[in-house]
Short mmCIF file of C-alpha atoms in Angstrom, two decimals:
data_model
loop_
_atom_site.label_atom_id
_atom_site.label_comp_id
_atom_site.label_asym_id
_atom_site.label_seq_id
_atom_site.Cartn_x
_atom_site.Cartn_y
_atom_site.Cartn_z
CA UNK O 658 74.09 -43.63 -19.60
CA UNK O 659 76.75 -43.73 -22.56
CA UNK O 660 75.90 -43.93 -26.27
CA UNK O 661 76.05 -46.92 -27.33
CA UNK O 662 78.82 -45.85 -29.72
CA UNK O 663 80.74 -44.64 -27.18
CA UNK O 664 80.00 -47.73 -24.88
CA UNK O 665 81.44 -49.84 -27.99
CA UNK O 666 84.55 -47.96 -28.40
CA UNK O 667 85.19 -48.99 -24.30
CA UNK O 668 84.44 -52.36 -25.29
CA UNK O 669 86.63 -52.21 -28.47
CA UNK O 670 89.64 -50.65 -25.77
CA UNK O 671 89.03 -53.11 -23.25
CA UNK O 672 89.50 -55.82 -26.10
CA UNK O 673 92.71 -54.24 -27.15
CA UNK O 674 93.64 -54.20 -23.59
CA UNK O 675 93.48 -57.88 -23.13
CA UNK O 676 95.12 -58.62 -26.47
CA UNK O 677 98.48 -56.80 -25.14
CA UNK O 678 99.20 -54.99 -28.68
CA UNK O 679 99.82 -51.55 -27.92
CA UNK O 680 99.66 -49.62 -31.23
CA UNK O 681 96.06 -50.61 -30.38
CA UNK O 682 95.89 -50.25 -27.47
CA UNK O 683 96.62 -46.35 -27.67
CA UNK O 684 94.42 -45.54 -30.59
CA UNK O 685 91.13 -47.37 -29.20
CA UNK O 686 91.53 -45.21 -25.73
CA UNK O 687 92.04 -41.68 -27.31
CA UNK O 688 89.19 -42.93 -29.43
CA UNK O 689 86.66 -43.56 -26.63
CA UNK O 690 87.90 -40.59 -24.62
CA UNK O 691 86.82 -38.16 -27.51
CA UNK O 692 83.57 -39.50 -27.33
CA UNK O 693 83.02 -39.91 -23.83
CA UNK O 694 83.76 -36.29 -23.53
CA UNK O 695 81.30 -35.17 -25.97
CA UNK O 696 78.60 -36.35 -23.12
CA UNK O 697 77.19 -34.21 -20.91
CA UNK O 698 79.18 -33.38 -18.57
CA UNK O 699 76.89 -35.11 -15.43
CA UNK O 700 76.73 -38.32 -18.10
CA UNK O 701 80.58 -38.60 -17.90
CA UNK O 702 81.50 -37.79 -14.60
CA UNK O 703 78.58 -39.77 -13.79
CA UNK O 704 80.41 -43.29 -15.36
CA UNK O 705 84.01 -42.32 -14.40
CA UNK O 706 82.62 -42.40 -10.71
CA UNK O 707 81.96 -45.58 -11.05
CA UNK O 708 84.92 -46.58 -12.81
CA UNK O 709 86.88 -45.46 -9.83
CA UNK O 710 84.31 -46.79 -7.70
CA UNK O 711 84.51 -50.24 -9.00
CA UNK O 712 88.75 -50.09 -9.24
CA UNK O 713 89.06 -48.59 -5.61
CA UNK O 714 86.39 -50.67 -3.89
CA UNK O 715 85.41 -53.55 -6.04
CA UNK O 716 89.47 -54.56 -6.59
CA UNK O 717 87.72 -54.74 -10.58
CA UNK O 718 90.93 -55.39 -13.28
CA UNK O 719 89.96 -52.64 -15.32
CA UNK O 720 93.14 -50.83 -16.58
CA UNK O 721 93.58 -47.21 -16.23
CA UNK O 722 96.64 -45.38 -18.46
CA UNK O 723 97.19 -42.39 -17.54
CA UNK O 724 95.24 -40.81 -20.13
CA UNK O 725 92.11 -42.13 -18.68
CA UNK O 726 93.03 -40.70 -15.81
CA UNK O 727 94.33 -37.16 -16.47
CA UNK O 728 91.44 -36.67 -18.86
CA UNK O 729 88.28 -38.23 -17.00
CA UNK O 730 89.06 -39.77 -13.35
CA UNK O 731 90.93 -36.82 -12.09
CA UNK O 732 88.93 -33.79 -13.26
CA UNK O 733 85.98 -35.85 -11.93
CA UNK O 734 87.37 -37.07 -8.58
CA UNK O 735 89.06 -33.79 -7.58
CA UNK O 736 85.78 -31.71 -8.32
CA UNK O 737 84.01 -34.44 -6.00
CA UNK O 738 87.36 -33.94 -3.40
CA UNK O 739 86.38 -29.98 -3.21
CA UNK O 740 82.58 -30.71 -3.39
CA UNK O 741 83.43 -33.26 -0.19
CA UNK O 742 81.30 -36.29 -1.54
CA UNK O 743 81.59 -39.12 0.22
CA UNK O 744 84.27 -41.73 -1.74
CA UNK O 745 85.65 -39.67 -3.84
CA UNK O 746 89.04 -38.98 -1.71
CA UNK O 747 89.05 -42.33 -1.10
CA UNK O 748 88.44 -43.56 -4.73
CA UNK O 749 91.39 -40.61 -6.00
CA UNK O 750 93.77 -42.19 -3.18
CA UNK O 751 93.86 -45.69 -5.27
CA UNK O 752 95.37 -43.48 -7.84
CA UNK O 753 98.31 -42.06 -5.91
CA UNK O 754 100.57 -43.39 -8.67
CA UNK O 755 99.09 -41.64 -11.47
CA UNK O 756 98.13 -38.36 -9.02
CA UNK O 757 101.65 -37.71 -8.54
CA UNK O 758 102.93 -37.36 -11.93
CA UNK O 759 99.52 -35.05 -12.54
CA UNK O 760 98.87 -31.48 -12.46
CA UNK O 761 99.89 -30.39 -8.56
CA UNK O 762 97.34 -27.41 -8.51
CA UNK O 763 94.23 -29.34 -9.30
CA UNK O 764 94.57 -30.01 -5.27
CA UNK O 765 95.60 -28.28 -2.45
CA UNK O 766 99.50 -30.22 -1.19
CA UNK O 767 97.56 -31.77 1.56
CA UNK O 768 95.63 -34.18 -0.83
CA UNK O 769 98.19 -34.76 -3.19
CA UNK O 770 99.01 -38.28 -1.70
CA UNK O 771 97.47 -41.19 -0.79
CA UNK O 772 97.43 -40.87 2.90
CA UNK O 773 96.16 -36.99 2.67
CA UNK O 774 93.16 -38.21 0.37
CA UNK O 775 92.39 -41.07 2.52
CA UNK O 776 92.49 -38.72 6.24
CA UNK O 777 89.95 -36.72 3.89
CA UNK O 778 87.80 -39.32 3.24
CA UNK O 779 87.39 -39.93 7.05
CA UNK O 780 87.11 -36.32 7.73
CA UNK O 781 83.94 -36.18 5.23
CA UNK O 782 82.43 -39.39 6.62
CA UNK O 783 83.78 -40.44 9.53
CA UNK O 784 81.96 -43.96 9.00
CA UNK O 785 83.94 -44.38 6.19
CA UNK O 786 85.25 -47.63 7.39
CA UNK O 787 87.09 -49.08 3.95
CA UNK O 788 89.08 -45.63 4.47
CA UNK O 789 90.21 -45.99 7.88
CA UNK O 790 91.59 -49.61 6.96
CA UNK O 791 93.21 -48.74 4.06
CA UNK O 792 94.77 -45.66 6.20
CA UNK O 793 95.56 -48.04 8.99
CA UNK O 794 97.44 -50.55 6.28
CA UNK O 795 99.54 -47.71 5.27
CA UNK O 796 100.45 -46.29 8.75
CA UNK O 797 101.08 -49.77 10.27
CA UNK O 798 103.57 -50.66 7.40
CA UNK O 799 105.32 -46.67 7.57
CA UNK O 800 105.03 -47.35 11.76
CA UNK O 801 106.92 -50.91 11.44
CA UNK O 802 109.49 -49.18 9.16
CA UNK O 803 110.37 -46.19 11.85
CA UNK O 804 111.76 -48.74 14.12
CA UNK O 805 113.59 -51.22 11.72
CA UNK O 806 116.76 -49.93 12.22
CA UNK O 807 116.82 -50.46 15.53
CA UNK O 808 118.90 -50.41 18.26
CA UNK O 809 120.72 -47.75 16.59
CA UNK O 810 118.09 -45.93 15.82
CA UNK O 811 114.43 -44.65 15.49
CA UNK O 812 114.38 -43.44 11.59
CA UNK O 813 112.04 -40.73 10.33
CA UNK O 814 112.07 -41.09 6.48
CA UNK O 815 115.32 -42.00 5.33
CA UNK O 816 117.32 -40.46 8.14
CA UNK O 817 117.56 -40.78 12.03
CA UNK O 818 114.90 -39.00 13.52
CA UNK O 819 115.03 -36.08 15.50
CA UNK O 820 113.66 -35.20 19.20
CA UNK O 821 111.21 -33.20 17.45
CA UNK O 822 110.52 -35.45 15.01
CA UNK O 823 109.88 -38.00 17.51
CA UNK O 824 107.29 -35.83 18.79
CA UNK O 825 105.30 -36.38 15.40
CA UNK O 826 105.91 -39.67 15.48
CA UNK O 827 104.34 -39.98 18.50
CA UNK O 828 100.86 -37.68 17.26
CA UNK O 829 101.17 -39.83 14.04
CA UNK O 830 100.87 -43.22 16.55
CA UNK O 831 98.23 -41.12 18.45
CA UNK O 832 95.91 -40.89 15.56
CA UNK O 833 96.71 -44.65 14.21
CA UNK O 834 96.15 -45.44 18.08
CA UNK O 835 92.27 -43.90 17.60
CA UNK O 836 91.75 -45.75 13.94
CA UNK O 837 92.81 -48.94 14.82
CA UNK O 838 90.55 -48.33 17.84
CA UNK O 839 87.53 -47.66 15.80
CA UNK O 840 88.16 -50.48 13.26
CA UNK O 841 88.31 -52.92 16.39
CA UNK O 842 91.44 -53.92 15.85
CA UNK O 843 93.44 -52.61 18.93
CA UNK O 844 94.98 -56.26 19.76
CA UNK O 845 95.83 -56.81 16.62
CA UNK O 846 98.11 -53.73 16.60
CA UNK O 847 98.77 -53.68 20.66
CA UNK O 848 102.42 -55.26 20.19
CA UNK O 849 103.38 -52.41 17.19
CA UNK O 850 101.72 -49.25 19.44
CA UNK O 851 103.59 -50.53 22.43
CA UNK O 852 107.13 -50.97 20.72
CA UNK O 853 106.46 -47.67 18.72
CA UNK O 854 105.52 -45.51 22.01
CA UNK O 855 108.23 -46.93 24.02
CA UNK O 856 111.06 -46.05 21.43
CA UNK O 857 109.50 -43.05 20.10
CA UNK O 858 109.32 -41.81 23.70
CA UNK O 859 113.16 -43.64 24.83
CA UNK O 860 114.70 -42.32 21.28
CA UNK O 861 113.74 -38.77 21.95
CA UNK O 862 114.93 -39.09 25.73
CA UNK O 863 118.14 -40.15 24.36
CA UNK O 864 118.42 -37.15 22.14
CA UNK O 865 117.61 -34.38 24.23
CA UNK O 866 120.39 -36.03 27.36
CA UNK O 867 123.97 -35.08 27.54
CA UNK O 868 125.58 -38.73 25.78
CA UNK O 869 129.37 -38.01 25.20
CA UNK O 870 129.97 -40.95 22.40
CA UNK O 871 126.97 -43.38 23.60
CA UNK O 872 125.05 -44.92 21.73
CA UNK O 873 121.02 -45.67 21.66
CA UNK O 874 121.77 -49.27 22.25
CA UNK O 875 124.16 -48.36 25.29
CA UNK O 876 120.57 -45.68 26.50
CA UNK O 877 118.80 -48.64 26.05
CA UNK O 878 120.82 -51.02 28.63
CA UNK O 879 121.05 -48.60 30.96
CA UNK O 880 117.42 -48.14 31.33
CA UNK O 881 117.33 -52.03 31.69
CA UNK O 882 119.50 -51.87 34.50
CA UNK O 883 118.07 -48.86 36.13
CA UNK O 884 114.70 -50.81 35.87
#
């Protein structure tokens, strides 16, 4: 439990917070971070824990500069990361924004984004449910995106995708294939698995054939008519 000094001083930076004046603002956070720190260290990891507990899971408005985080949340959530606790990869994932502009060796490159953190949160506890749907919500929306370009095209990041890149496309949809499954949401994402395996599958197909000047579009029809 916090001093009850310190525990002011988060009350006094919360206030300044909501007031919106940020010569304030500033001051009262460095302020309560000194102190906080001068707990033992189990006493503040304990309550930043939480914090991220209640941000990530509890959708709480409690704002978090980036001192806050570089100072308390991410020491705290990356030792729990390497310790593999349960919810802390997913907790650190709500933080992506703040992660990336953060010190890149406190975690391996794997777990240095949201959807790395959040396939690590499932890996500790695979009934990590609130994990697997945030994962899904993420993949689904990068999934719909691969294919919005079409019928020229199948995209893979900014650019057309490649035959092999089609290939991980198609273990990505794989994996989202066996989380949507155990979320029980499989008809809710049938229609986006079936366009993404078909054109994944089609797009690469295209690439790898002998196509003098045709285009996907022109692949396309003449499947149609061969069917």
């Amino acid at each position: 439990m916090l001093k009850a000094q310190t525990h002011q001083l988060w009350l006094d930076y919360l206030a300044a917070e909501k007031d919106r004046i940020r010569s304030l603002t500033m001051p009262a956070l460095d302020h309560f971070i000194e102190s906080l720190l001068q707990h033992e260290a189990e006493v503040w990891h304990a309550w930043a824990l939480d914090l991220a507990r209640q941000v990530s899971d509890e959708r709480a408005e409690i704002p978090v500069r980036f001192p806050l985080f570089r100072q308390v949340l991410l020491p705290t959530l990356a030792d729990g990361v390497r310790r593999e606790l349960p919810g802390c990869a997913r907790w650190l994932a709500e933080f992506e924004s703040l992660l990336v502009n953060s010190d890149a060796g406190v975690l391996p490159d794997h777990l240095q984004s949201s959807v790395g953190l959040l396939r690590e949160a499932i890996r500790v506890d695979a009934a990590d449910s609130l994990a697997r749907r945030r994962l899904v919500s993420r993949w689904s929306s990068y999934l719909d995106y691969t294919l919005h370009e079409l019928p020229d095209g199948v995209l893979y990041g900014q650019n057309g995708a490649t035959a092999e890149q089609c290939g991980e496309l198609l273990e990505l949809l794989d994996e989202f294939r066996g989380h949507v499954r155990s979320i029980g949401e499989t008809e809710k994402f049938a229609e986006l698995i079936s366009e993404c395996d078909f054109h994944f599958r089609s797009y690469r197909e295209y690439l790898l054939q002998e196509r003098p000047g045709g285009s996907y579009e022109e692949f396309l029809a003449s499947l149609d008519s061969e069917g």
